[in-house]
Every structure is written in structure tokens, then in C-alpha cells.
Short mmCIF file of C-alpha atoms and ligand atoms in Angstrom, two decimals:
data_model
loop_
_atom_site.label_atom_id
_atom_site.label_comp_id
_atom_site.label_asym_id
_atom_site.label_seq_id
_atom_site.Cartn_x
_atom_site.Cartn_y
_atom_site.Cartn_z
CA UNK A 1 -0.02 -0.01 -0.07
CA UNK A 2 1.48 3.31 -0.92
CA UNK A 3 1.72 6.22 1.49
CA UNK A 4 -1.39 7.96 -0.17
CA UNK A 5 -3.52 5.00 0.85
CA UNK A 6 -2.92 5.15 4.61
CA UNK A 7 -5.28 6.99 7.03
CA UNK A 8 -3.96 10.15 8.91
CA UNK A 9 -3.85 8.42 12.42
CA UNK A 10 -2.09 5.33 10.90
CA UNK A 11 0.22 7.69 9.00
CA UNK A 12 1.17 9.36 12.23
CA UNK A 13 1.95 6.07 14.01
CA UNK A 14 3.95 4.90 11.04
CA UNK A 15 6.01 8.16 10.96
CA UNK A 16 6.70 7.93 14.67
CA UNK A 17 7.63 4.25 14.48
CA UNK A 18 9.96 4.84 11.58
CA UNK A 19 11.66 7.79 13.41
CA UNK A 20 12.42 5.21 16.24
CA UNK A 21 13.81 2.65 13.86
CA UNK A 22 15.96 5.21 12.09
CA UNK A 23 17.29 6.49 15.42
CA UNK A 24 18.10 3.04 16.61
CA UNK A 25 19.79 2.02 13.45
CA UNK A 26 21.99 4.92 12.26
CA UNK A 27 23.81 4.34 8.94
CA UNK A 28 21.72 1.37 7.98
CA UNK A 29 19.66 2.66 5.11
CA UNK A 30 18.82 -0.75 3.50
CA UNK A 31 17.51 -2.09 6.88
CA UNK A 32 15.29 0.95 7.47
CA UNK A 33 14.07 0.74 3.90
CA UNK A 34 12.99 -2.97 4.36
CA UNK A 35 11.26 -2.07 7.77
CA UNK A 36 9.37 0.84 6.13
CA UNK A 37 8.08 -1.27 3.22
CA UNK A 38 6.59 -3.81 5.62
CA UNK A 39 5.36 -1.35 8.30
CA UNK A 40 3.58 0.87 5.78
CA UNK A 41 1.33 -2.08 4.97
CA UNK A 42 1.07 -3.56 8.55
CA UNK A 43 0.02 -0.34 10.36
CA UNK A 44 -3.22 0.00 8.41
CA UNK A 45 -3.91 -3.80 8.94
CA UNK A 46 -3.44 -3.57 12.75
CA UNK A 47 -5.18 -0.22 13.10
CA UNK A 48 -8.30 -2.05 14.66
CA UNK A 49 -6.23 -4.81 16.37
CA UNK A 50 -4.92 -3.19 19.64
CA UNK A 51 -3.21 -6.41 20.97
CA UNK A 52 -0.39 -6.07 18.44
CA UNK A 53 0.23 -2.38 19.67
CA UNK A 54 -0.16 -3.24 23.33
CA UNK A 55 2.35 -6.16 22.94
CA UNK A 56 4.85 -3.96 21.00
CA UNK A 57 4.91 -6.68 18.23
CA UNK A 58 6.27 -4.46 15.48
CA UNK A 59 8.87 -2.94 17.74
CA UNK A 60 10.15 -6.33 18.66
CA UNK A 61 10.02 -7.56 15.12
CA UNK A 62 12.39 -4.85 13.98
CA UNK A 63 15.07 -5.89 16.49
CA UNK A 64 17.02 -9.05 15.56
CA UNK A 65 17.27 -11.56 18.41
CA UNK A 66 21.03 -11.73 17.99
CA UNK A 67 23.77 -10.46 15.66
CA UNK A 68 27.07 -12.42 15.77
CA UNK A 69 29.93 -10.68 14.08
CA UNK A 70 33.46 -12.26 13.80
CA UNK A 71 36.98 -12.25 12.18
CA UNK A 72 37.61 -14.46 9.27
CA UNK A 73 41.31 -14.78 8.66
CA UNK A 74 42.54 -16.88 5.64
CA UNK A 75 45.67 -17.33 3.58
CA UNK A 76 45.81 -16.51 -0.15
CA UNK A 77 47.72 -18.47 -2.71
CA UNK A 78 50.82 -16.22 -2.22
CA UNK A 79 50.89 -17.11 1.45
CA UNK A 80 49.67 -13.63 2.53
CA UNK A 81 47.28 -13.49 5.44
CA UNK A 82 43.99 -11.79 4.72
CA UNK A 83 41.26 -10.75 7.07
CA UNK A 84 37.53 -10.34 6.38
CA UNK A 85 34.58 -9.72 8.49
CA UNK A 86 31.77 -12.40 8.87
CA UNK A 87 28.34 -12.12 10.53
CA UNK A 88 25.27 -14.10 11.25
CA UNK A 89 22.03 -12.22 11.99
CA UNK A 90 19.63 -14.55 13.87
CA UNK A 91 16.56 -12.39 13.30
CA UNK A 92 13.51 -14.07 14.42
CA UNK A 93 12.93 -17.69 15.78
CA UNK A 94 9.24 -17.44 16.64
CA UNK A 95 8.10 -20.06 14.21
CA UNK A 96 11.16 -22.29 13.76
CA UNK A 97 14.98 -22.40 13.77
CA UNK A 98 16.59 -19.42 12.09
CA UNK A 99 16.90 -20.13 8.31
CA UNK A 100 18.37 -18.05 5.43
CA UNK A 101 21.17 -17.62 3.12
CA UNK A 102 24.80 -16.58 3.31
CA UNK A 103 26.13 -13.85 1.01
CA UNK A 104 29.68 -13.31 -0.01
CA UNK A 105 30.06 -9.86 -1.75
CA UNK A 106 32.42 -6.88 -1.07
CA UNK A 107 29.19 -4.71 -0.30
CA UNK A 108 28.11 -6.85 2.56
CA UNK A 109 27.55 -5.08 5.97
CA UNK A 110 25.34 -5.15 8.90
CA UNK A 111 22.58 -3.10 7.35
CA UNK A 112 22.35 -5.39 4.29
CA UNK A 113 22.19 -8.49 6.38
CA UNK A 114 19.71 -7.07 8.80
CA UNK A 115 17.41 -6.09 5.96
CA UNK A 116 17.77 -9.61 4.44
CA UNK A 117 17.10 -11.33 7.75
CA UNK A 118 14.04 -9.13 8.38
CA UNK A 119 12.65 -9.85 5.03
CA UNK A 120 13.47 -13.58 5.45
CA UNK A 121 11.35 -13.81 8.63
CA UNK A 122 8.17 -12.90 6.61
CA UNK A 123 9.15 -14.95 3.49
CA UNK A 124 9.79 -18.06 5.46
CA UNK A 125 6.30 -17.59 7.27
CA UNK A 126 4.76 -17.40 3.78
CA UNK A 127 6.17 -20.88 2.73
CA UNK A 128 3.91 -22.53 5.45
CA UNK A 129 6.91 -24.38 6.81
CA UNK A 130 8.23 -24.00 10.35
CA UNK A 131 11.31 -21.79 9.74
CA UNK A 132 12.46 -18.56 11.42
CA UNK A 133 14.36 -15.80 9.76
CA UNK A 134 18.23 -15.29 9.54
CA UNK A 135 20.89 -14.19 7.19
CA UNK A 136 24.66 -14.23 7.16
CA UNK A 137 27.70 -13.41 5.09
CA UNK A 138 30.95 -11.77 4.56
CA UNK A 139 32.53 -8.82 2.81
CA UNK A 140 34.73 -11.30 1.16
CA UNK A 141 35.00 -10.88 -2.77
CA UNK A 142 35.05 -14.38 -4.50
CA UNK A 143 35.75 -12.64 -7.92
CA UNK A 144 39.16 -13.54 -9.16
CA UNK A 145 39.97 -15.93 -6.32
CA UNK A 146 41.08 -19.52 -7.00
CA UNK A 147 39.11 -22.58 -5.85
CA UNK A 148 41.71 -23.16 -3.16
CA UNK A 149 41.35 -19.63 -1.85
CA UNK A 150 37.64 -19.92 -1.74
CA UNK A 151 37.97 -23.21 0.07
CA UNK A 152 40.27 -21.81 2.82
CA UNK A 153 38.05 -18.89 3.19
CA UNK A 154 34.94 -21.13 3.57
CA UNK A 155 36.73 -23.33 6.05
CA UNK A 156 37.76 -20.37 8.13
CA UNK A 157 34.32 -18.95 8.10
CA UNK A 158 32.71 -22.15 9.27
CA UNK A 159 35.44 -22.64 11.93
CA UNK A 160 33.98 -19.71 13.66
CA UNK A 161 30.24 -20.06 12.65
CA UNK A 162 29.86 -23.75 13.45
CA UNK A 163 29.26 -22.98 17.12
CA UNK A 164 26.29 -20.86 16.46
CA UNK A 165 24.45 -23.07 13.97
CA UNK A 166 22.75 -26.51 13.97
CA UNK A 167 19.97 -28.46 12.37
CA UNK A 168 17.52 -27.32 15.06
CA UNK A 169 18.99 -24.00 15.72
CA UNK A 170 20.05 -22.09 12.57
CA UNK A 171 20.38 -23.58 9.07
CA UNK A 172 22.21 -21.35 6.46
CA UNK A 173 22.12 -21.77 2.70
CA UNK A 174 23.41 -19.99 -0.45
CA UNK A 175 22.68 -16.42 -1.71
CA UNK A 176 24.92 -14.00 -3.83
CA UNK A 177 28.38 -15.36 -4.25
CA UNK A 178 27.54 -18.57 -2.33
CA UNK A 179 26.47 -21.67 -4.49
CA UNK A 180 27.09 -25.45 -4.64
CA UNK A 181 30.90 -25.05 -4.49
CA UNK A 182 30.94 -22.89 -1.26
CA UNK A 183 28.15 -24.97 0.50
CA UNK A 184 30.27 -28.25 -0.23
CA UNK A 185 33.38 -26.51 1.35
CA UNK A 186 31.40 -25.28 4.37
CA UNK A 187 29.48 -28.52 5.06
CA UNK A 188 32.70 -30.52 4.75
CA UNK A 189 34.29 -28.32 7.46
CA UNK A 190 31.19 -28.45 9.78
CA UNK A 191 31.19 -32.20 9.58
CA UNK A 192 34.91 -32.50 10.17
CA UNK A 193 34.73 -30.19 13.22
CA UNK A 194 31.52 -31.61 14.80
CA UNK A 195 31.88 -35.26 13.58
CA UNK A 196 28.14 -35.03 12.82
CA UNK A 197 26.28 -35.64 9.41
CA UNK A 198 23.12 -33.56 9.79
CA UNK A 199 21.04 -31.10 7.73
CA UNK A 200 22.87 -27.97 9.04
CA UNK A 201 23.19 -26.34 5.63
CA UNK A 202 20.78 -26.55 2.59
CA UNK A 203 21.76 -26.35 -1.06
CA UNK A 204 24.03 -29.26 -0.54
CA UNK A 205 25.13 -31.53 -3.34
CA UNK A 206 22.69 -34.39 -4.15
CA UNK A 207 25.45 -36.87 -3.22
CA UNK A 208 25.59 -35.64 0.42
CA UNK A 209 22.04 -34.82 1.32
CA UNK A 210 21.08 -32.02 -1.04
CA UNK A 211 17.49 -31.92 -2.37
CA UNK A 212 16.51 -32.30 -5.91
CA UNK A 213 15.12 -29.08 -7.39
CA UNK A 214 16.77 -26.81 -4.79
CA UNK A 215 19.23 -25.32 -7.48
CA UNK A 216 16.30 -24.47 -9.72
CA UNK A 217 13.82 -23.57 -7.06
CA UNK A 218 14.17 -19.82 -6.62
CA UNK A 219 14.13 -18.94 -10.38
CA UNK A 220 11.41 -21.57 -11.27
CA UNK A 221 9.35 -20.54 -8.27
CA UNK A 222 9.52 -16.83 -9.27
CA UNK A 223 8.19 -17.65 -12.71
CA UNK A 224 5.44 -19.80 -11.29
CA UNK A 225 4.40 -16.84 -9.25
CA UNK A 226 4.45 -14.59 -12.25
CA UNK A 227 2.31 -17.09 -13.96
CA UNK A 228 -0.11 -17.14 -11.19
CA UNK A 229 -0.40 -13.40 -11.15
CA UNK A 230 -1.00 -13.30 -14.89
CA UNK A 231 -3.62 -16.07 -14.60
CA UNK A 232 -5.32 -14.18 -11.75
CA UNK A 233 -5.65 -11.35 -14.25
CA UNK A 234 -6.84 -13.74 -17.12
CA UNK A 235 -3.53 -13.77 -18.95
CA UNK A 236 -0.97 -16.41 -19.60
CA UNK A 237 2.94 -16.73 -19.88
CA UNK A 238 2.59 -17.76 -23.58
CA UNK A 239 4.42 -15.09 -25.75
CA UNK A 240 5.29 -12.69 -22.95
CA UNK A 241 8.59 -10.92 -23.48
CA UNK A 242 10.36 -11.05 -20.14
CA UNK A 243 13.23 -8.63 -19.01
CA UNK A 244 15.53 -10.44 -16.60
CA UNK A 245 18.57 -8.90 -14.76
CA UNK A 246 21.43 -10.83 -13.19
CA UNK A 247 22.91 -14.00 -14.74
CA UNK A 248 23.45 -16.16 -11.56
CA UNK A 249 21.43 -18.88 -10.05
CA UNK A 250 18.08 -17.16 -9.77
CA UNK A 251 18.33 -15.34 -13.27
CA UNK A 252 19.37 -18.31 -15.33
CA UNK A 253 16.67 -20.52 -13.84
CA UNK A 254 13.99 -17.84 -14.20
CA UNK A 255 15.01 -17.58 -17.88
CA UNK A 256 14.81 -21.41 -18.24
CA UNK A 257 11.33 -21.55 -16.82
CA UNK A 258 10.19 -18.67 -19.03
CA UNK A 259 11.25 -20.67 -21.96
CA UNK A 260 9.55 -23.97 -20.77
CA UNK A 261 6.28 -21.95 -20.36
CA UNK A 262 6.39 -20.44 -23.78
CA UNK A 263 7.56 -17.00 -22.86
CA UNK A 264 10.60 -15.19 -24.29
CA UNK A 265 13.54 -14.31 -21.88
CA UNK A 266 14.99 -11.15 -23.63
CA UNK A 267 17.77 -9.98 -21.25
CA UNK A 268 20.33 -11.10 -18.66
CA UNK A 269 22.91 -8.96 -16.93
CA UNK A 270 25.75 -8.80 -14.44
CA UNK A 271 27.47 -5.80 -12.75
CA UNK A 272 29.28 -5.04 -16.10
CA UNK A 273 26.10 -4.52 -18.15
CA UNK A 274 23.37 -6.50 -19.91
CA UNK A 275 22.86 -8.73 -22.87
CA UNK A 276 19.85 -8.57 -25.18
CA UNK A 277 18.41 -11.26 -27.57
CA UNK A 278 15.43 -10.04 -29.50
CA UNK A 279 14.54 -13.64 -30.44
CA UNK A 280 14.57 -14.62 -26.76
CA UNK A 281 17.44 -16.77 -25.35
CA UNK A 282 17.39 -20.52 -26.23
CA UNK A 283 18.08 -23.30 -23.83
CA UNK A 284 21.50 -23.78 -25.45
CA UNK A 285 22.27 -20.12 -24.78
CA UNK A 286 21.08 -20.29 -21.11
CA UNK A 287 23.18 -23.54 -20.61
CA UNK A 288 26.15 -21.68 -22.02
CA UNK A 289 25.62 -18.70 -19.48
CA UNK A 290 25.34 -21.21 -16.64
CA UNK A 291 28.71 -22.78 -17.59
CA UNK A 292 30.20 -19.25 -18.01
CA UNK A 293 29.15 -18.26 -14.53
CA UNK A 294 29.57 -21.42 -12.53
CA UNK A 295 32.64 -23.00 -14.19
CA UNK A 296 34.59 -20.39 -16.06
CA UNK A 297 33.47 -17.56 -13.91
CA UNK A 298 33.60 -15.04 -16.68
CA UNK A 299 31.60 -11.86 -17.61
CA UNK A 300 28.17 -11.71 -19.33
CA UNK A 301 29.52 -9.50 -22.10
CA UNK A 302 31.23 -12.71 -23.44
CA UNK A 303 27.78 -13.92 -24.58
CA UNK A 304 27.82 -11.26 -27.26
CA UNK A 305 31.12 -12.53 -28.66
CA UNK A 306 29.90 -16.10 -28.75
CA UNK A 307 26.40 -15.70 -30.20
CA UNK A 308 25.62 -13.57 -33.27
CA UNK A 309 21.92 -12.69 -32.21
CA UNK A 310 23.03 -11.40 -28.73
CA UNK A 311 24.10 -7.72 -28.09
CA UNK A 312 25.87 -6.40 -25.09
CA UNK A 313 25.34 -2.78 -23.56
CA UNK A 314 26.51 -1.10 -20.43
CA UNK A 315 23.95 -0.38 -17.67
CA UNK A 316 20.79 -2.20 -16.70
CA UNK A 317 18.10 -3.80 -18.97
CA UNK A 318 15.10 -1.65 -17.91
CA UNK A 319 15.03 0.49 -21.13
CA UNK A 320 14.39 -2.58 -23.39
CA UNK A 321 10.72 -3.01 -24.40
CA UNK A 322 9.02 -5.92 -22.82
CA UNK A 323 5.84 -7.18 -21.16
CA UNK A 324 7.13 -8.38 -17.78
CA UNK A 325 10.24 -7.54 -15.68
CA UNK A 326 11.83 -10.03 -13.19
CA UNK A 327 14.79 -8.29 -11.38
CA UNK A 328 17.07 -11.12 -10.30
CA UNK A 329 20.40 -9.53 -9.37
CA UNK A 330 20.44 -7.53 -6.18
CA UNK A 331 18.76 -4.86 -4.02
CA UNK A 332 17.88 -1.35 -5.27
CA UNK A 333 18.54 -2.20 -8.92
CA UNK A 334 15.30 -0.65 -10.08
CA UNK A 335 14.72 3.06 -9.22
CA UNK A 336 11.76 5.41 -9.76
CA UNK A 337 12.96 6.57 -13.11
CA UNK A 338 13.46 2.88 -14.28
CA UNK A 339 9.91 2.08 -13.09
CA UNK A 340 8.51 5.05 -15.14
CA UNK A 341 10.37 3.81 -18.24
CA UNK A 342 9.28 0.21 -17.75
CA UNK A 343 5.68 1.35 -17.49
CA UNK A 344 5.97 3.70 -20.42
CA UNK A 345 7.17 0.82 -22.48
CA UNK A 346 4.09 -1.25 -21.46
CA UNK A 347 5.42 -3.60 -18.76
CA UNK A 348 2.30 -4.95 -16.98
CA UNK A 349 3.78 -7.26 -14.42
CA UNK A 350 6.89 -7.07 -12.13
CA UNK A 351 8.08 -10.07 -10.16
CA UNK A 352 10.85 -9.36 -7.68
CA UNK A 353 13.08 -12.43 -7.88
CA UNK A 354 15.96 -10.68 -6.05
CA UNK A 355 15.59 -9.42 -2.54
CA UNK A 356 14.33 -5.87 -2.38
CA UNK A 357 15.43 -5.05 -6.03
CA UNK A 358 13.03 -2.11 -6.40
CA UNK A 359 13.53 1.07 -4.52
CA UNK A 360 10.45 2.40 -2.58
CA UNK A 361 9.82 5.02 -5.33
CA UNK A 362 9.60 2.23 -7.87
CA UNK A 363 7.44 0.05 -5.66
CA UNK A 364 4.98 3.01 -5.21
CA UNK A 365 5.01 3.78 -8.98
CA UNK A 366 4.13 0.20 -9.86
CA UNK A 367 1.49 -0.29 -7.16
CA UNK A 368 -0.19 3.08 -7.74
CA UNK A 369 0.08 2.66 -11.56
CA UNK A 370 -1.85 -0.63 -11.53
CA UNK A 371 1.09 -2.89 -12.52
CA UNK A 372 0.80 -6.42 -11.12
CA UNK A 373 3.63 -6.22 -8.61
CA UNK A 374 4.88 -9.34 -6.92
CA UNK A 375 7.07 -8.54 -3.94
CA UNK A 376 10.31 -10.44 -3.23
CA UNK A 377 9.22 -12.23 -0.10
CA UNK A 378 6.45 -13.98 -1.93
CA UNK A 379 8.02 -14.28 -5.44
CA UNK A 380 11.48 -15.81 -4.42
CA UNK A 381 10.15 -17.95 -1.44
CA UNK A 382 10.39 -21.07 -3.56
CA UNK A 383 14.19 -21.22 -2.88
CA UNK A 384 13.92 -21.32 0.89
CA UNK A 385 10.63 -23.39 0.49
CA UNK A 386 12.71 -26.16 -1.13
CA UNK A 387 15.34 -25.55 1.44
CA UNK A 388 12.72 -26.33 4.05
CA UNK A 389 11.98 -29.61 2.14
CA UNK A 390 15.65 -30.38 2.23
CA UNK A 391 15.62 -30.07 6.04
CA UNK A 392 12.73 -32.51 6.23
CA UNK A 393 14.36 -35.06 3.90
CA UNK A 394 17.56 -34.75 5.98
CA UNK A 395 15.76 -35.25 9.30
CA UNK A 396 13.84 -38.30 8.00
CA UNK A 397 16.97 -39.64 6.10
CA UNK A 398 15.09 -39.99 2.82
CA UNK A 399 15.22 -38.39 -0.70
CA UNK A 400 12.21 -37.51 -2.69
CA UNK A 401 12.02 -37.67 -6.52
CA UNK A 402 12.48 -34.70 -8.79
CA UNK A 403 8.85 -35.06 -10.01
CA UNK A 404 7.60 -34.94 -6.32
CA UNK A 405 9.56 -31.93 -5.49
CA UNK A 406 8.48 -30.11 -8.67
CA UNK A 407 4.88 -30.58 -7.70
CA UNK A 408 5.53 -29.53 -4.13
CA UNK A 409 7.30 -26.33 -5.38
CA UNK A 410 4.60 -25.43 -7.87
CA UNK A 411 1.74 -26.04 -5.20
CA UNK A 412 3.73 -23.99 -2.61
CA UNK A 413 4.01 -21.05 -5.02
CA UNK A 414 0.21 -21.33 -5.73
CA UNK A 415 -0.53 -21.29 -2.00
CA UNK A 416 1.70 -18.34 -1.51
CA UNK A 417 0.01 -16.51 -4.39
CA UNK A 418 -3.44 -17.22 -2.97
CA UNK A 419 -2.49 -16.08 0.48
CA UNK A 420 -1.48 -12.86 -1.04
CA UNK A 421 -4.64 -12.54 -2.79
CA UNK A 422 -6.57 -13.38 0.39
CA UNK A 423 -4.98 -10.58 2.23
CA UNK A 424 -4.37 -8.13 -0.63
CA UNK A 425 -7.68 -8.24 -2.35
CA UNK A 426 -9.68 -4.93 -2.40
CA UNK A 427 -13.21 -4.45 -3.41
CA UNK A 428 -12.24 -1.50 -5.62
CA UNK A 429 -8.78 -1.96 -7.20
CA UNK A 430 -6.54 -4.73 -8.21
CA UNK A 431 -4.98 -7.20 -5.90
CA UNK A 432 -2.36 -5.54 -3.70
CA UNK A 433 0.34 -8.25 -3.50
CA UNK A 434 2.62 -6.13 -1.58
CA UNK A 435 0.17 -5.60 1.32
CA UNK A 436 -1.11 -9.23 0.82
CA UNK A 437 2.35 -10.71 1.31
CA UNK A 438 3.34 -8.59 4.20
CA UNK A 439 0.23 -9.17 6.16
CA UNK A 440 0.04 -12.92 5.37
CA UNK A 441 3.63 -13.30 6.50
CA UNK A 442 3.16 -11.16 9.57
CA UNK A 443 0.10 -12.75 11.08
CA UNK A 444 1.74 -16.02 11.80
CA UNK A 445 4.93 -14.75 13.29
CA UNK A 446 2.97 -12.09 15.21
CA UNK A 447 0.56 -14.62 16.72
CA UNK A 448 3.38 -16.98 17.69
CA UNK A 449 5.08 -14.09 19.45
CA UNK A 450 1.84 -13.16 21.35
CA UNK A 451 1.72 -16.82 22.46
CA UNK A 452 5.14 -16.67 24.02
CA UNK A 453 4.40 -13.59 26.18
CA UNK A 454 6.91 -10.84 26.55
CA UNK A 455 10.13 -12.47 25.19
P1 NDP B 1 24.53 -15.21 -7.76
O1 NDP B 1 25.63 -14.91 -7.14
O2 NDP B 1 24.36 -16.54 -8.38
O3 NDP B 1 24.32 -14.15 -8.93
C1 NDP B 1 24.17 -12.75 -8.71
C2 NDP B 1 23.99 -12.06 -9.94
O4 NDP B 1 23.62 -10.67 -9.69
C3 NDP B 1 25.22 -12.00 -10.81
O5 NDP B 1 24.85 -11.89 -12.16
C4 NDP B 1 25.87 -10.68 -10.34
O6 NDP B 1 26.77 -10.03 -11.21
C5 NDP B 1 24.71 -9.83 -10.10
N1 NDP B 1 24.96 -8.85 -9.13
C6 NDP B 1 25.26 -9.03 -7.77
N2 NDP B 1 25.50 -7.95 -7.16
C7 NDP B 1 25.39 -6.84 -8.05
C8 NDP B 1 25.43 -5.43 -8.04
N3 NDP B 1 25.79 -4.90 -6.89
N4 NDP B 1 25.18 -4.86 -9.18
C9 NDP B 1 24.95 -5.49 -10.34
N5 NDP B 1 24.84 -6.79 -10.46
C10 NDP B 1 25.01 -7.52 -9.31
O7 NDP B 1 23.31 -14.86 -6.74
P2 NDP B 1 21.74 -15.42 -6.81
O8 NDP B 1 21.39 -15.60 -8.22
O9 NDP B 1 21.63 -16.60 -5.84
O10 NDP B 1 20.99 -14.18 -6.08
C11 NDP B 1 20.51 -13.09 -6.88
C12 NDP B 1 19.31 -12.44 -5.99
O11 NDP B 1 18.38 -13.37 -5.64
C13 NDP B 1 19.82 -11.90 -4.65
O12 NDP B 1 19.09 -10.71 -4.40
C14 NDP B 1 19.65 -12.90 -3.66
O13 NDP B 1 19.43 -12.40 -2.32
C15 NDP B 1 18.17 -13.44 -4.18
N6 NDP B 1 17.77 -14.70 -3.73
C16 NDP B 1 18.55 -15.84 -3.99
C17 NDP B 1 18.14 -17.05 -3.57
C18 NDP B 1 18.79 -18.36 -3.90
O14 NDP B 1 18.25 -19.40 -3.78
N7 NDP B 1 20.05 -18.32 -4.49
C19 NDP B 1 16.86 -17.15 -2.93
C20 NDP B 1 16.04 -15.96 -2.82
C21 NDP B 1 16.52 -14.74 -3.25
P3 NDP B 1 28.34 -10.06 -10.97
O15 NDP B 1 28.74 -11.52 -11.03
O16 NDP B 1 28.95 -9.12 -11.86
O17 NDP B 1 28.61 -9.58 -9.50
O1 2IT B 2 16.99 -15.01 0.15
C1 2IT B 2 16.77 -16.33 0.26
O2 2IT B 2 15.65 -16.72 0.51
C2 2IT B 2 17.88 -17.29 0.07
N1 2IT B 2 18.98 -16.79 -0.20
C3 2IT B 2 17.66 -18.76 0.34
C4 2IT B 2 17.69 -19.09 1.66
C5 2IT B 2 17.58 -20.56 2.04
O3 2IT B 2 17.76 -20.90 3.31
O4 2IT B 2 17.45 -21.38 1.19
#
């Protein structure tokens, strides 16, 4: 719900609440942005529900239960000692053990990890599985590092973190800069230190307890959500021209699912620029990009050297004409100006596959402009959803089939979509998926917190 939609009393409460959040979290703009986005839709919902105010639920929700910060020393291939900073934000355990990814990127700081942990709490609630919210990471830059350097870094990171995590306490997974390779190194070190083979990390290799469909789950799930939004508005994926940013795990699998559902993925990107294919990428081209990014670890611009019908440009892909946009790279990659251009070019649906990819101005422009807007915590919940199923399989020491997991993912995304509709439907206008996702995620966590008393 945009600022314009909130009543004056509610607006005043929201403003006072945000002043407090900003005062307590100086220099943490991403965290304050994420809290505002949620609070601006929750305050109208709880206006006539005094128990949430009396029990300070929103105040408590904006405070992580615990933030662990630690030193990560490691040795590079030249024998030099390097020092990075590591964190785990254990945000909210009201409905289950802390759960959420680990990010390795030079931009990582406490503000970014707190915003991600806060968002994760609501996202995990939406999946319907018993998982609390957490996030971790390091300002380590994996770019240009050898496999051995990444291995030594991961081992050092876990040598400190292992004492704070566990299959019933906190279960990390991947995020930007952390994929199958890094999870393997971290799980190997955890097992070695503790002498326990348990589901303490998800996104593991299939050979050692990983779940089928976890690698694909976030991107596939995002496109299932997009399809559900379109179908809710009597449209289909067939023939849709889809603008995608990023070229990592989420972006490549989103592009692949678009293709499988008869849509045309037109763009992919990385921090150097974007590639555009007017015909839509083929499966062969998407596989080539996966190999480029996961094995050769090259730049997306190389795709334009390899394929005649692919062009490379600097900047972001939001000026390309398309029908749907699926930002899948990082936070704040779509600003208010981008949003106006996308809308002018006829984009009718936006599905946030990355976490908080749209600035608040862009979110307001989409929601107020009647664009179908799927917020990250709903759209990308398929990743952590299948992580939750990996935890179940690990606990029961079983492995489900790919077919079964694909069905479970598709059904989970449908249930999340329908929860957003249930809480976001209005008598007058289109479904407000933003308010719907926030309220649906909030209710379960808030009610669990009420049950525990003042803790
Ligand atoms: P990857 O590391 O696999 O890929 C990240 C992609 O985004 C790369 O193309 C990278 O380009 C680009 N990127 C990262 N940072 C920036 C930046 N500051 N500016 C421009 N481009 C950038 O990560 P994922 O695909 O796993 O994650 C992408 C997004 O999806 C993130 O927001 C993540 O939090 C979210 N997400 C991921 C889930 C998962 O299961 N992996 C689950 C739910 C959400 P470059 O290589 O040049 O840095
Ligand atoms: O943002 C996210 O949901 C993730 N990076 C995935 C978390 C997980 O635990 O699978």
C-alpha cells in the first residue's frame, strides 16, 4: 500500500515508528527501507487490532534476536594472511529455527544482512513451513579468487560459525556469491569439526544430502508466481517478453522456466552490463551462460562474442521493451526512473526475484500505476521453500524424487500466491500483492510471538 492509501492516524503512528527505527539503526539505510516497506502495510492492517500495539509486536520484530560478528582470517595462494569480516544475523525464531542464506560480496555489511534477515522472517512464514528468519555473510569478494582460496576462506568462516548453527538452531544456505561449491566446502568443514552428518546447511550436493530441485527452485518458483499473477488477471505466460537482470542462480533458472512456459526471456545482466536477444534466449544459450558463470566464472559480455543474435550494452536492461520484468540480481537495482520507463514501455507485471530489487519510489510507482507487482518475499520464496523440504528429507533420512519436488514447489508457489490474494484483495482496485504478502507473513509470526508472552 502506498503512502497515499494510509489514514491520517495510521500515518502518524507509522511516522513515529520509523523515526524510532531510524534513530536506533543509524547508517543502516537498507534495513530501514525494508522495515518501512513492511510497516507501511502492517500499520493499516493492525489499526483495529490493539493487541499487536499493546504487545509492541512491530517494535520487537524490528530488532534481531541476535547479531554475531566475527573475524575471518585466511591465507591466499601467495601465502599472505587476509582478514575479512563475517556475520550471522539470527533475526526471528518465533516459528522455527533461524533459516536463510549466506552472502559473499564486497558490499556486505550489517545493514544489508539485517534487511535480508528481516525480510526472510516474513518470507519463511509465507512458505507455510516451520522456519524462522536469519541471514549471514561476509565482505569477502570471491571474484578472481582460486578454488583453493575460496575453500580456505569457507573453512575459516565455518570454523567460527559452526558453534552458532545446527539443524534445530540455525540452518544457513546460499545467496549471492555462495552456490554449490561454497556450500560443499562449508558442509565438509562443519562435518569435520563436529563429527556429525546432519542437515545444518541446505543447497548441498545431491550426493551428500542435497534436495533435488533446490538449485532451480528460486528462479522456477519466481516464474510460477509470475504465471499465477497473470492467470489471476486472465492472462498467460505464452508469448510474454520477459526482461531479466542478473545471470546467476536465480536469473538463469528464471529464464529457463520462462522458456519452458512459452515466454521469451529477452535479457540477462551482471555488474558490467546486460545482454539482449530479440528472439529470446534459447536453452542452449542459457546453458552456455550457466557454464560461463559457474565454471569459467566469466563476464556476461562474453555472450555477445559467442552468439551472433546477442548484443551487449552497459547499464541495466530496464530500457528494453517488454511485457514483464523479473529483477534477479540484487537490492535497489530498479529506481523510480526505471519504473516509469518500464511502465511507459508497457510492462504490466513485475516479479521481484532478487531481494528488495525495487527502491520504494519504484514500488510506489508500480502499485499506484496498477502494474501487477509481486514482492520479493512472496516471489522468491520457492528457494527457501525447497530448502525447508531439504531439511525435512535430511531429518527423515530420505530423498524425494524430482517429480515430487517439482509438484511440491509448484503447489507451494500457488498457495503463497493465494495467501497474497486473500490478504491483498480490495473491493475497488486490483490485488495489492505487496500488502497481501506482508500481512500474510506477519500474522503467523506475530501470533506466535503473542503466545510466548513478553520475550
Ligand atoms: P548469484 O551470485 O548466483 O548471482 C548474482 C547475480 O547478480 C550476478 O549476475 C551478479 O553479477 C549480479 N549482481 C550481484 N551484485 C550486483 C550488484 N551490486 N550490481 C549489479 N549486479 C550485481 O546470486 P543469486 O542468483 O543466488 O541471487 C540473486 C538475488 O536473488 C539476490 O538478491 C539474492 O538475495 C536473491 N535470492 C537468492 C536465492 C537463492 O536461492 N540463491 C533465494 C532467494 C533470493 P556479478 O557477477 O557481476 O557480481
Ligand atoms: O534469500 C533467500 O531466501 C535465500 N537466499 C535462500 C535461503 C535458504 O535458506 O534457502
